[in-house]
XYZ file of C-alpha atoms in Angstrom:
276
model
C 203.139 66.363 128.818
C 200.217 66.063 131.231
C 197.704 63.095 130.650
C 194.010 64.660 130.060
C 192.743 62.191 132.865
C 194.679 61.589 136.221
C 195.699 58.113 136.434
C 193.361 57.247 139.222
C 190.323 58.395 137.281
C 190.859 56.003 134.405
C 189.327 52.768 135.732
C 185.860 54.648 136.592
C 186.100 56.219 133.018
C 186.619 52.880 131.520
C 183.802 51.219 133.342
C 181.423 54.318 132.786
C 181.621 53.699 129.228
C 181.213 50.001 129.246
C 178.257 50.257 131.309
C 176.792 52.652 128.930
C 177.311 50.809 125.891
C 175.624 48.150 127.420
C 172.777 49.980 128.491
C 172.526 51.243 124.658
C 171.697 54.866 125.374
C 173.636 57.850 127.149
C 170.812 57.959 129.968
C 171.080 54.087 130.459
C 167.397 53.600 129.099
C 167.158 50.787 126.611
C 166.509 52.233 122.766
C 162.799 51.416 121.839
C 162.171 49.037 119.181
C 159.634 50.455 116.927
C 157.254 48.401 114.346
C 158.735 49.870 110.937
C 162.243 48.638 112.686
C 160.781 45.366 112.760
C 159.346 45.126 109.648
C 162.735 46.396 108.042
C 164.455 43.610 110.003
C 161.971 40.988 108.462
C 162.284 42.323 104.887
C 166.320 42.348 105.585
C 166.433 38.521 106.994
C 164.176 37.735 104.222
C 166.643 38.850 101.292
C 169.381 37.179 103.312
C 167.593 33.926 103.271
C 166.949 34.205 99.478
C 170.577 35.192 98.622
C 172.052 31.971 100.298
C 169.168 30.114 98.469
C 170.003 31.192 94.921
C 173.309 31.233 95.759
C 173.024 27.467 97.012
C 171.085 26.553 93.885
C 173.631 27.944 91.463
C 176.474 25.936 93.283
C 174.361 23.030 92.947
C 173.890 23.821 89.565
C 177.682 24.047 88.392
C 178.422 21.063 90.587
C 175.731 19.176 88.608
C 176.807 20.215 85.374
C 180.365 19.446 86.053
C 179.547 15.810 86.958
C 177.353 15.606 83.870
C 180.047 16.409 81.223
C 181.555 13.272 81.387
C 178.571 11.293 81.351
C 177.416 13.065 78.379
C 180.434 12.792 76.417
C 180.548 8.912 77.381
C 176.998 8.730 76.230
C 177.476 10.447 73.172
C 180.440 7.993 72.313
C 178.571 5.286 73.202
C 175.663 6.152 70.808
C 177.906 7.104 68.140
C 179.627 3.459 68.328
C 176.276 1.758 68.291
C 175.121 3.630 65.183
C 178.316 2.729 63.339
C 177.861 -0.952 64.325
C 174.431 -0.977 62.633
C 175.754 0.537 59.773
C 179.323 -1.945 59.783
C 176.539 -4.814 60.060
C 174.311 -4.008 57.220
C 177.352 -3.319 55.019
C 178.694 -7.308 55.801
C 175.360 -8.408 55.118
C 175.334 -6.639 51.553
C 179.008 -8.025 50.782
C 178.348 -11.381 51.713
C 174.736 -11.465 50.031
C 176.164 -10.401 46.875
C 178.614 -13.443 46.918
C 175.377 -15.627 46.384
C 176.993 -18.191 48.683
C 174.098 -21.175 48.894
C 175.436 -22.289 52.064
C 174.215 -20.441 54.845
C 176.890 -21.611 57.565
C 179.578 -20.645 55.075
C 177.818 -17.016 54.608
C 177.309 -16.727 58.202
C 181.461 -17.286 58.868
C 182.147 -14.628 56.172
C 179.747 -12.397 57.512
C 180.932 -12.248 60.899
C 184.553 -12.274 59.833
C 183.699 -8.994 57.457
C 181.678 -7.364 60.478
C 184.453 -7.814 63.099
C 187.330 -7.069 61.266
C 185.597 -3.504 59.774
C 184.881 -3.091 63.870
C 188.615 -3.654 64.975
C 189.766 -1.447 62.163
C 187.508 1.453 63.110
C 188.186 1.216 67.091
C 191.960 0.917 66.132
C 191.816 4.071 63.855
C 189.677 6.031 66.446
C 191.997 4.982 69.357
C 195.251 5.880 67.438
C 195.026 9.541 66.354
C 197.634 11.293 64.148
C 199.038 12.973 67.093
C 200.371 9.721 68.490
C 203.229 9.994 65.587
C 205.540 12.947 66.441
C 206.053 15.709 63.932
C 209.313 15.212 61.761
C 210.382 14.303 58.447
C 209.880 11.481 55.933
C 213.386 9.991 55.895
C 212.951 8.897 52.490
C 212.275 12.310 51.096
C 213.336 14.880 53.833
C 209.868 16.567 53.350
C 207.854 17.175 56.803
C 205.471 14.436 57.701
C 201.664 15.549 56.634
C 198.847 14.534 59.272
C 197.991 11.778 56.648
C 201.718 10.699 56.867
C 201.095 10.541 60.662
C 197.894 8.751 60.247
C 199.150 6.287 58.083
C 201.955 5.305 60.191
C 199.895 4.980 63.376
C 196.902 3.339 61.706
C 199.750 0.834 60.248
C 200.545 -0.618 63.522
C 197.304 -2.757 63.940
C 197.735 -5.779 65.402
C 198.923 -8.386 62.413
C 195.898 -10.942 63.429
C 193.413 -8.595 62.637
C 194.310 -8.812 59.352
C 195.128 -12.776 58.998
C 191.965 -13.580 60.960
C 190.005 -12.054 58.222
C 192.123 -13.406 55.106
C 192.133 -17.139 56.724
C 188.250 -17.143 56.529
C 187.656 -15.728 53.442
C 190.596 -17.948 51.872
C 189.048 -20.889 53.812
C 185.238 -20.365 52.770
C 185.574 -18.669 49.156
C 187.144 -19.336 45.838
C 189.907 -17.037 44.792
C 187.578 -14.886 42.747
C 185.067 -14.472 45.765
C 188.092 -13.312 47.685
C 188.970 -10.314 45.302
C 185.335 -9.498 45.294
C 185.106 -8.882 48.913
C 188.481 -6.902 48.779
C 186.985 -4.745 46.206
C 184.128 -3.891 48.103
C 186.686 -2.617 50.868
C 188.388 -0.451 48.287
C 185.463 0.097 46.088
C 186.915 -1.256 43.081
C 190.155 0.902 43.038
C 192.345 -1.814 41.327
C 190.030 -2.148 38.059
C 189.563 1.677 38.067
C 193.451 2.164 38.131
C 194.698 -0.370 35.916
C 192.298 1.179 33.398
C 193.806 4.430 33.904
C 197.484 3.129 33.255
C 196.221 1.470 29.769
C 194.935 5.238 29.015
C 197.954 6.641 29.596
C 200.252 3.665 28.094
C 198.167 2.534 25.174
C 200.543 0.303 24.002
C 201.099 -1.334 27.455
C 202.596 -4.628 27.256
C 200.971 -7.897 28.832
C 204.215 -8.170 31.258
C 204.156 -4.678 32.280
C 200.293 -5.015 32.812
C 200.911 -8.062 34.784
C 203.579 -6.009 37.155
C 201.288 -3.461 37.571
C 198.306 -5.460 38.380
C 200.318 -7.262 40.801
C 201.234 -3.797 42.549
C 197.676 -2.833 42.846
C 196.361 -5.955 44.383
C 199.041 -5.616 47.028
C 197.396 -2.101 47.499
C 194.122 -3.546 47.597
C 195.075 -6.177 50.491
C 197.045 -3.653 52.528
C 194.588 -1.165 52.100
C 191.648 -2.991 53.926
C 192.999 -2.322 57.163
C 192.694 1.432 57.139
C 189.519 3.115 58.237
C 188.644 5.689 55.408
C 188.727 5.901 51.812
C 191.533 9.053 52.121
C 193.830 6.464 53.775
C 193.043 3.622 51.249
C 193.599 6.244 48.394
C 197.109 6.960 50.532
C 198.123 3.223 50.507
C 197.389 3.119 46.720
C 199.363 5.986 46.150
C 202.205 4.271 47.277
C 201.922 1.301 44.935
C 201.115 3.506 42.022
C 204.616 4.816 42.444
C 206.216 1.466 42.409
C 204.112 1.011 39.363
C 205.773 4.089 37.725
C 209.183 3.721 38.880
C 208.579 0.196 37.252
C 207.801 1.527 33.631
C 210.618 3.987 33.814
C 213.036 1.030 34.782
C 211.403 -0.796 31.759
C 212.378 2.060 29.267
C 208.859 4.013 29.428
C 209.059 7.672 30.685
C 206.272 8.363 32.723
C 206.464 12.008 33.042
C 206.568 12.053 29.314
C 203.548 9.877 28.938
C 201.441 11.507 31.510
C 202.046 14.695 30.077
C 200.740 13.366 26.419
C 197.705 12.044 28.080
C 196.666 15.156 30.007
C 197.144 17.329 26.589
C 195.160 14.511 24.679
C 192.388 15.485 27.299
C 191.874 18.672 27.039
C 192.169 18.838 23.463
C 188.991 16.477 23.562
C 187.151 18.592 26.042
C 187.685 21.666 24.002
C 186.609 19.952 20.678
C 183.684 18.710 22.729
C 183.021 22.343 23.875
C 182.940 23.663 19.942
C 180.644 21.051 18.941
């Protein structure tokens, strides 16, 4: 097949095309630049610069927000802790004042011990969520561990000196009755309230039965002070209430029958009150 151009004509053709493109027109005369074209080019350039400017601002804003998030979270956490510290200090002041101590030095030691203990318990709880305990079963019952079970487990790993340091100061500076008064503040009087419940359910509760139950409840109270909130404190008391009910059963009582009789009695009293 014959080529459109002869072989010796190709170099000249290529050179001519290059020359024409460089000149800007077929005639070799540069194309004129009009006023409208200049204005259009200026507008285009302005748009390009504006686009780069806006894009740059957006990028700076995104990076600034990304950098600010950790700082904001840290500040929020610090603010919450500072607020909590104030509330704990106020609580320690009130509990100590309720003891009516006439010794300022003694009161200061007790107040500091309470505040320090409350803050350490709070921090341990906040730094040790239930998720640190893998989901599984309670080996004693076979039931799946609840979130509260897992929280109680991890909260119970609080270092022993946290508890001992508080109790050592309380026992050294206060009478046994005053120590119990402080522990009742921690647990909002659950020992007395629960004991009254047992008397209501078991009207003929014997002195030795009451003493045994009271001992369990006091154990619950002292153990419960190392937990942050009332849900956890109540969970600790439930452990010892089970011990109380098991004791009553082993002592010839039928706890389930006693409890059912008590519930039925309360229902009848409420129905009678509605009729009147």
